[in-house]
CSV table of C-alpha atoms in Angstrom, one decimal:
chain,number,residue,atom,x,y,z
A,1,MET,CA,34.2,25.7,-164.0
A,2,SER,CA,34.2,27.3,-160.6
A,3,GLY,CA,36.7,29.7,-159.2
A,4,ASN,CA,38.5,32.6,-160.8
A,5,PRO,CA,40.2,32.1,-164.1
A,6,ALA,CA,44.0,32.3,-164.3
A,7,PRO,CA,45.4,35.7,-165.2
A,8,LEU,CA,46.4,36.1,-168.8
A,9,ILE,CA,49.6,37.9,-167.8
A,10,ASP,CA,52.0,37.0,-165.0
A,11,PRO,CA,52.6,40.1,-162.8
A,12,ALA,CA,56.0,38.7,-161.8
A,13,ALA,CA,57.1,38.1,-165.4
A,14,ALA,CA,56.0,41.5,-166.4
A,15,GLY,CA,57.9,43.2,-163.6
A,16,LEU,CA,54.8,44.1,-161.6
A,17,SER,CA,54.0,43.4,-158.1
A,18,PRO,CA,50.8,41.4,-157.3
A,19,ASP,CA,49.2,44.5,-156.0
A,20,THR,CA,49.8,46.5,-159.2
A,21,PRO,CA,46.6,47.0,-161.1
A,22,SER,CA,46.5,46.2,-164.8
A,23,SER,CA,44.3,47.4,-167.6
A,24,LEU,CA,42.5,45.6,-170.4
A,25,ASP,CA,43.0,46.1,-174.1
A,26,LYS,CA,40.3,45.9,-176.7
A,27,GLU,CA,40.5,42.1,-176.9
A,28,GLY,CA,40.1,41.7,-173.1
A,29,ALA,CA,43.7,40.7,-172.4
A,30,ALA,CA,45.5,42.2,-169.4
A,31,THR,CA,48.1,44.8,-170.2
A,32,ALA,CA,50.7,46.3,-167.9
A,33,PRO,CA,50.3,50.0,-167.0
A,34,PRO,CA,52.7,52.5,-168.6
A,35,SER,CA,56.2,52.5,-167.0
A,36,ALA,CA,57.4,55.4,-164.9
A,37,ILE,CA,59.8,56.5,-167.6
A,38,ALA,CA,57.0,56.8,-170.2
A,39,THR,CA,54.8,58.7,-167.7
A,40,VAL,CA,57.6,61.2,-167.0
A,41,LEU,CA,58.4,61.7,-170.7
A,42,HIS,CA,54.8,62.8,-171.3
A,43,ASP,CA,55.4,65.8,-169.0
A,44,PRO,CA,56.6,68.8,-171.0
A,45,GLY,CA,58.5,70.0,-167.9
A,46,ALA,CA,60.4,66.8,-167.8
A,47,VAL,CA,61.4,67.0,-171.4
A,48,ILE,CA,62.6,70.6,-171.0
A,49,GLY,CA,64.5,69.6,-167.9
A,50,LEU,CA,66.1,66.7,-169.7
A,51,VAL,CA,67.2,68.9,-172.6
A,52,ILE,CA,68.7,71.4,-170.2
A,53,ILE,CA,70.6,68.7,-168.3
A,54,ALA,CA,71.8,67.1,-171.5
A,55,PHE,CA,73.1,70.4,-172.8
A,56,TYR,CA,75.1,71.0,-169.6
A,57,ALA,CA,76.4,67.5,-169.6
A,58,LEU,CA,77.6,67.8,-173.2
A,59,VAL,CA,79.2,71.1,-172.5
A,60,ALA,CA,81.0,69.7,-169.4
A,61,LEU,CA,82.1,66.6,-171.3
A,62,PHE,CA,83.5,68.4,-174.3
A,63,ALA,CA,84.7,71.5,-172.5
A,64,PRO,CA,88.4,71.3,-173.6
A,65,LEU,CA,87.2,71.1,-177.2
A,66,ILE,CA,84.7,73.9,-177.3
A,67,GLU,CA,86.5,76.5,-175.2
A,68,PRO,CA,87.2,79.5,-177.5
A,69,TYR,CA,90.3,80.7,-175.6
A,70,SER,CA,92.7,79.5,-173.0
A,71,THR,CA,91.7,79.7,-169.3
A,72,VAL,CA,95.3,80.3,-168.1
A,73,GLU,CA,96.6,83.0,-170.5
A,74,ALA,CA,95.3,86.5,-171.0
A,75,THR,CA,93.7,87.0,-174.4
A,76,CYS,CA,92.1,90.5,-173.9
A,77,GLY,CA,92.1,93.6,-171.7
A,78,VAL,CA,91.2,94.0,-168.1
A,79,PHE,CA,87.5,93.8,-167.6
A,80,GLN,CA,87.0,94.1,-171.3
A,81,PRO,CA,83.2,94.3,-172.0
A,82,PRO,CA,81.5,91.7,-174.3
A,83,SER,CA,82.3,92.0,-178.0
A,84,ALA,CA,82.2,90.0,-181.2
A,85,ALA,CA,85.5,88.3,-180.3
A,86,HIS,CA,84.7,87.8,-176.6
A,87,TRP,CA,80.9,87.2,-176.3
A,88,LEU,CA,80.9,87.3,-172.5
A,89,GLY,CA,83.8,89.8,-172.0
A,90,CYS,CA,86.9,89.2,-169.8
A,91,ASP,CA,87.8,89.3,-166.2
A,92,ASP,CA,90.4,91.4,-164.4
A,93,GLY,CA,93.2,89.1,-165.6
A,94,GLY,CA,92.2,89.2,-169.3
A,95,ILE,CA,90.7,85.7,-169.3
A,96,ASP,CA,87.8,85.1,-171.5
A,97,MET,CA,84.6,84.6,-169.4
A,98,LEU,CA,82.9,82.2,-171.8
A,99,SER,CA,85.9,79.9,-171.5
A,100,LEU,CA,85.9,80.1,-167.8
A,101,VAL,CA,82.2,79.3,-167.5
A,102,ILE,CA,82.6,76.3,-169.9
A,103,ARG,CA,85.6,75.0,-167.9
A,104,GLY,CA,83.8,75.6,-164.6
A,105,SER,CA,80.9,73.4,-165.7
A,106,ARG,CA,83.1,70.2,-165.5
A,107,ILE,CA,84.0,70.4,-161.8
A,108,SER,CA,80.8,72.0,-160.6
A,109,MET,CA,78.7,69.2,-162.2
A,110,LEU,CA,81.1,66.5,-161.1
A,111,VAL,CA,80.9,67.8,-157.5
A,112,GLY,CA,77.1,67.9,-157.7
A,113,LEU,CA,76.9,64.4,-159.0
A,114,SER,CA,79.4,62.9,-156.6
A,115,ALA,CA,77.8,64.5,-153.6
A,116,SER,CA,74.3,63.5,-154.6
A,117,LEU,CA,75.4,59.9,-155.0
A,118,ILE,CA,76.8,59.9,-151.5
A,119,ALA,CA,73.7,61.5,-150.1
A,120,ILE,CA,71.3,59.1,-151.9
A,121,GLY,CA,73.5,56.1,-150.9
A,122,ILE,CA,73.5,56.9,-147.2
A,123,GLY,CA,69.8,57.9,-147.3
A,124,THR,CA,68.8,54.7,-149.0
A,125,VAL,CA,70.6,52.5,-146.4
A,126,VAL,CA,69.2,54.4,-143.5
A,127,GLY,CA,65.7,54.7,-144.9
A,128,VAL,CA,65.4,51.0,-145.9
A,129,ALA,CA,66.8,49.8,-142.6
A,130,ALA,CA,64.5,52.0,-140.6
A,131,GLY,CA,61.4,51.2,-142.6
A,132,TYR,CA,61.9,47.5,-143.1
A,133,PHE,CA,63.1,46.4,-139.6
A,134,GLY,CA,61.2,49.0,-137.5
A,135,GLY,CA,61.3,48.7,-133.8
A,136,TRP,CA,64.5,50.0,-132.0
A,137,VAL,CA,66.3,50.2,-135.4
A,138,ASP,CA,63.8,52.7,-136.7
A,139,MET,CA,63.8,54.6,-133.4
A,140,VAL,CA,67.6,55.0,-133.3
A,141,LEU,CA,68.0,55.9,-136.9
A,142,MET,CA,65.2,58.4,-137.0
A,143,ARG,CA,66.4,60.1,-133.8
A,144,ILE,CA,69.8,60.6,-135.4
A,145,THR,CA,68.1,61.9,-138.6
A,146,ASP,CA,65.9,64.3,-136.7
A,147,TYR,CA,68.9,65.6,-134.8
A,148,LEU,CA,70.7,66.4,-138.1
A,149,ILE,CA,67.6,67.9,-139.7
A,150,VAL,CA,67.1,70.5,-137.1
A,151,ILE,CA,70.7,71.8,-137.6
A,152,PRO,CA,70.9,74.3,-140.5
A,153,GLN,CA,72.8,72.4,-143.2
A,154,MET,CA,74.6,75.3,-144.6
A,155,VAL,CA,75.9,76.5,-141.2
A,156,LEU,CA,77.1,72.9,-140.5
A,157,MET,CA,78.8,72.7,-143.9
A,158,ILE,CA,80.6,76.0,-143.4
A,159,VAL,CA,81.9,74.9,-140.0
A,160,VAL,CA,83.1,71.5,-141.1
A,161,ALA,CA,84.6,72.8,-144.4
A,162,ALA,CA,86.4,75.5,-142.4
A,163,VAL,CA,87.8,72.9,-140.0
A,164,TRP,CA,88.9,70.5,-142.7
A,165,GLY,CA,90.4,73.1,-144.9
A,166,PRO,CA,89.7,74.2,-148.5
A,167,SER,CA,89.6,71.1,-150.8
A,168,LEU,CA,87.2,69.8,-153.4
A,169,THR,CA,87.3,66.4,-151.8
A,170,HIS,CA,86.4,67.8,-148.5
A,171,VAL,CA,83.6,69.8,-150.1
A,172,VAL,CA,82.1,66.7,-151.8
A,173,ILE,CA,82.2,64.7,-148.6
A,174,VAL,CA,80.7,67.5,-146.5
A,175,ILE,CA,77.9,68.1,-148.9
A,176,GLY,CA,77.1,64.4,-149.4
A,177,VAL,CA,77.3,63.4,-145.8
A,178,LEU,CA,75.0,66.2,-144.6
A,179,MET,CA,72.3,65.9,-147.3
A,180,TRP,CA,71.1,62.4,-146.7
A,181,THR,CA,68.5,63.2,-144.0
A,182,SER,CA,65.6,64.2,-146.2
A,183,PRO,CA,65.9,61.3,-148.7
A,184,ALA,CA,66.2,58.9,-145.7
A,185,ARG,CA,62.8,60.0,-144.3
A,186,LEU,CA,61.1,59.8,-147.7
A,187,ILE,CA,62.5,56.3,-148.4
A,188,ARG,CA,61.6,55.1,-144.9
A,189,ALA,CA,58.0,56.1,-145.4
A,190,GLN,CA,57.8,54.3,-148.7
A,191,VAL,CA,59.4,51.2,-147.3
A,192,LYS,CA,57.0,51.1,-144.4
A,193,GLY,CA,54.2,51.1,-146.9
A,194,LEU,CA,55.8,48.3,-148.9
A,195,ARG,CA,56.5,46.2,-145.8
A,196,GLY,CA,52.9,45.2,-145.4
A,197,ARG,CA,52.2,44.5,-149.1
A,198,VAL,CA,51.0,41.1,-150.2
A,199,PHE,CA,54.0,40.2,-152.3
A,200,VAL,CA,56.4,41.0,-149.4
A,201,ARG,CA,54.4,38.9,-146.9
A,202,ARG,CA,54.3,36.1,-149.4
A,203,ALA,CA,58.1,36.1,-149.8
A,204,GLU,CA,58.5,36.0,-146.0
A,205,ALA,CA,56.1,33.1,-145.8
A,206,LEU,CA,58.2,31.2,-148.4
A,207,GLY,CA,61.3,31.7,-146.2
A,208,ALA,CA,63.1,34.4,-148.2
A,209,SER,CA,65.8,36.1,-146.3
A,210,HIS,CA,65.7,39.8,-145.4
A,211,VAL,CA,68.5,40.6,-147.9
A,212,SER,CA,66.6,38.8,-150.7
A,213,ILE,CA,63.4,40.5,-149.9
A,214,ILE,CA,65.0,44.0,-149.9
A,215,ARG,CA,67.0,43.3,-153.1
A,216,ARG,CA,64.2,41.7,-155.1
A,217,HIS,CA,61.0,43.3,-153.8
A,218,ILE,CA,61.8,46.5,-152.0
A,219,LEU,CA,64.6,48.3,-153.9
A,220,PRO,CA,62.9,47.8,-157.4
A,221,GLN,CA,59.8,49.6,-156.1
A,222,LEU,CA,62.0,52.5,-154.9
A,223,GLY,CA,63.4,53.3,-158.3
A,224,PRO,CA,61.3,56.3,-159.3
A,225,LEU,CA,61.6,57.8,-155.8
A,226,LEU,CA,65.4,57.4,-155.8
A,227,ALA,CA,65.6,59.0,-159.2
A,228,ALA,CA,63.5,62.0,-158.1
A,229,ASN,CA,65.6,62.5,-155.0
A,230,ALA,CA,68.9,62.0,-156.9
A,231,VAL,CA,68.0,64.8,-159.4
A,232,LEU,CA,66.9,67.2,-156.6
A,233,ALA,CA,70.1,66.3,-154.7
A,234,VAL,CA,72.2,67.3,-157.6
A,235,THR,CA,70.5,70.7,-157.6
A,236,LEU,CA,71.2,71.2,-153.9
A,237,ALA,CA,74.8,69.9,-154.2
A,238,ILE,CA,75.7,72.3,-157.0
A,239,PHE,CA,74.1,75.2,-155.1
A,240,ASN,CA,75.9,74.3,-151.9
A,241,GLU,CA,79.3,73.9,-153.7
A,242,THR,CA,78.8,77.3,-155.3
A,243,ALA,CA,78.0,78.9,-151.9
A,244,LEU,CA,81.0,77.2,-150.2
A,245,ALA,CA,83.4,78.2,-153.0
A,246,PHE,CA,82.0,81.8,-152.9
A,247,LEU,CA,82.9,81.9,-149.2
A,248,GLY,CA,86.4,80.7,-149.9
A,249,LEU,CA,86.0,77.3,-148.4
A,250,SER,CA,86.8,75.3,-151.6
A,251,ASP,CA,89.9,74.9,-153.7
A,252,SER,CA,90.6,78.3,-155.1
A,253,THR,CA,92.9,76.8,-157.8
A,254,ALA,CA,90.0,74.8,-159.3
A,255,ILE,CA,87.8,76.6,-161.8
A,256,THR,CA,84.2,76.2,-160.7
A,257,TRP,CA,81.2,78.5,-161.0
A,258,GLY,CA,81.6,79.3,-157.3
A,259,THR,CA,85.3,80.2,-157.6
A,260,ILE,CA,84.5,82.5,-160.6
A,261,LEU,CA,81.9,84.4,-158.5
A,262,GLU,CA,84.3,84.5,-155.5
A,263,HIS,CA,87.2,85.8,-157.7
A,264,ALA,CA,84.9,88.5,-159.2
A,265,PHE,CA,83.8,89.6,-155.8
A,266,ASN,CA,87.3,89.8,-154.4
A,267,ARG,CA,88.3,91.9,-157.5
A,268,ALA,CA,85.3,94.3,-157.0
A,269,ALA,CA,83.9,93.5,-160.4
A,270,ALA,CA,80.5,94.8,-159.4
A,271,SER,CA,81.9,98.1,-158.1
A,272,ALA,CA,83.8,98.5,-161.4
A,273,GLY,CA,80.6,98.0,-163.4
A,274,ALA,CA,81.9,94.7,-164.9
A,275,TRP,CA,78.6,92.8,-164.6
A,276,TRP,CA,79.9,90.3,-167.2
A,277,ALA,CA,82.3,89.0,-164.7
A,278,VAL,CA,79.5,88.0,-162.4
A,279,VAL,CA,76.3,87.3,-164.4
A,280,PRO,CA,77.4,84.4,-166.7
A,281,ALA,CA,78.4,82.1,-163.8
A,282,GLY,CA,75.3,83.0,-161.9
A,283,LEU,CA,73.1,82.2,-164.9
A,284,ALA,CA,75.0,78.9,-165.4
A,285,VAL,CA,74.1,77.9,-161.8
A,286,GLY,CA,70.5,79.0,-162.3
A,287,GLY,CA,70.1,77.1,-165.5
A,288,ILE,CA,71.2,73.7,-164.2
A,289,VAL,CA,69.2,74.2,-161.0
A,290,MET,CA,66.1,75.0,-163.0
A,291,GLY,CA,66.6,71.9,-165.3
A,292,CYS,CA,67.1,69.5,-162.4
A,293,TYR,CA,64.1,71.0,-160.5
A,294,MET,CA,61.8,70.6,-163.5
A,295,LEU,CA,62.9,67.0,-164.0
A,296,GLY,CA,62.7,66.1,-160.4
A,297,ARG,CA,59.3,67.7,-160.0
A,298,ALA,CA,58.0,65.8,-163.0
A,299,ILE,CA,59.2,62.5,-161.5
A,300,GLU,CA,57.4,63.4,-158.2
A,301,ASP,CA,54.2,64.1,-160.1
A,302,SER,CA,54.4,60.7,-161.8
A,303,LEU,CA,54.9,59.1,-158.4
A,304,ASN,CA,51.9,60.8,-156.9
A,305,PRO,CA,49.3,62.2,-159.4
A,306,ARG,CA,47.6,64.0,-156.5
A,307,LEU,CA,50.5,66.5,-156.5
A,308,ARG,CA,49.5,67.6,-160.0
A,309,ILE,CA,47.6,70.9,-160.0
A,310,SER,CA,47.0,73.2,-163.0
A,311,TYR,CA,46.2,76.8,-163.1
A,312,LEU,CA,42.6,76.0,-164.2
A,313,SER,CA,42.0,73.6,-161.4
A,314,LEU,CA,43.4,76.1,-158.9
A,315,ARG,CA,41.3,78.9,-160.3
A,316,HIS,CA,38.2,76.6,-160.2
A,317,TRP,CA,39.0,75.7,-156.6
A,318,GLN,CA,39.3,79.4,-155.6
A,319,MET,CA,36.1,80.5,-157.4
A,320,ARG,CA,34.1,77.6,-156.1
A,321,THR,CA,31.6,78.6,-153.4
A,322,PRO,CA,30.2,76.3,-150.8
A,323,PRO,CA,26.7,74.9,-151.5
A,324,HIS,CA,23.9,76.8,-149.9
A,325,ARG,CA,22.5,75.0,-146.9
A,326,PRO,CA,19.1,76.1,-145.6
A,327,GLU,CA,19.0,77.0,-142.0
A,328,ALA,CA,17.2,74.5,-139.8
A,329,ALA,CA,13.9,75.7,-138.4
A,330,PRO,CA,14.0,76.5,-134.7
A,331,ARG,CA,12.8,73.7,-132.5
A,332,ARG,CA,9.7,74.4,-130.6
A,333,GLY,CA,9.4,73.6,-127.0
A,334,ARG,CA,7.0,71.0,-125.8
A,335,GLU,CA,3.5,72.5,-125.5
A,336,ALA,CA,1.9,72.3,-122.1
């Protein structure tokens, strides 16, 4: 028989695009490549990041059940140092610091998650519209994005939060609305690459609508990229919320890691030598930031293997010397 044989596996049925390469097993049958989740879970950094995030999520979820003391009543002395009864000491009001840090994880992580969802949602809409339609739509949306990128986000957040007034709702909206620019540019670049793929052009030739193409062919391909940006957005949102709360631009009645630091600063805990009133909340912020960063970086590495670089490969690249090239012999002039 002439012609190419029919494939043993349907790419569409397997959830693959027609351009996605497949591998062959020992019997010669086509097999799908490993999923993005399986690739990420093979990275030790991703596993460590997931464990850290899961630990923080469980602490935030069961905070009222695992708090050793009340967060509204004094249970020890003023700036009492850490002891067997109070592992992280107490603040100036006699409140147990461990209980405050545990309770603060709920609102801090909720603010980070909510703001990241807003940022990724806006960034996805802008990036997909600019990358898919192109033309004047791309030009207008990207000029707006560039205008917001050049403005320092933290300065703009401080100004807007100060105008609106201290409120957790305002903080979430400000952080989410001002963080969508970077995801939008990354998503736009990915969509522009997908726009010319064979399976997208085939769907257009069959008469599929723009909404159908975006929903069935574009958005599924953006899953890993959206996941990586969402994890990194949570990190930035928690950090920005902590900074705004420390500056007094958040709700001072809500217990967050930022308000704990702001309260300790106003009560001169560092000057009094009460490091335990400052360090626990700072370590809590650093821990969740590290966990989200490790997971987000692992997802990025799975998307683009060229980003992976190990110490040995870097050392080999630094020690490598260029090959010796013999000097060309001087050209002789034409003899008379």
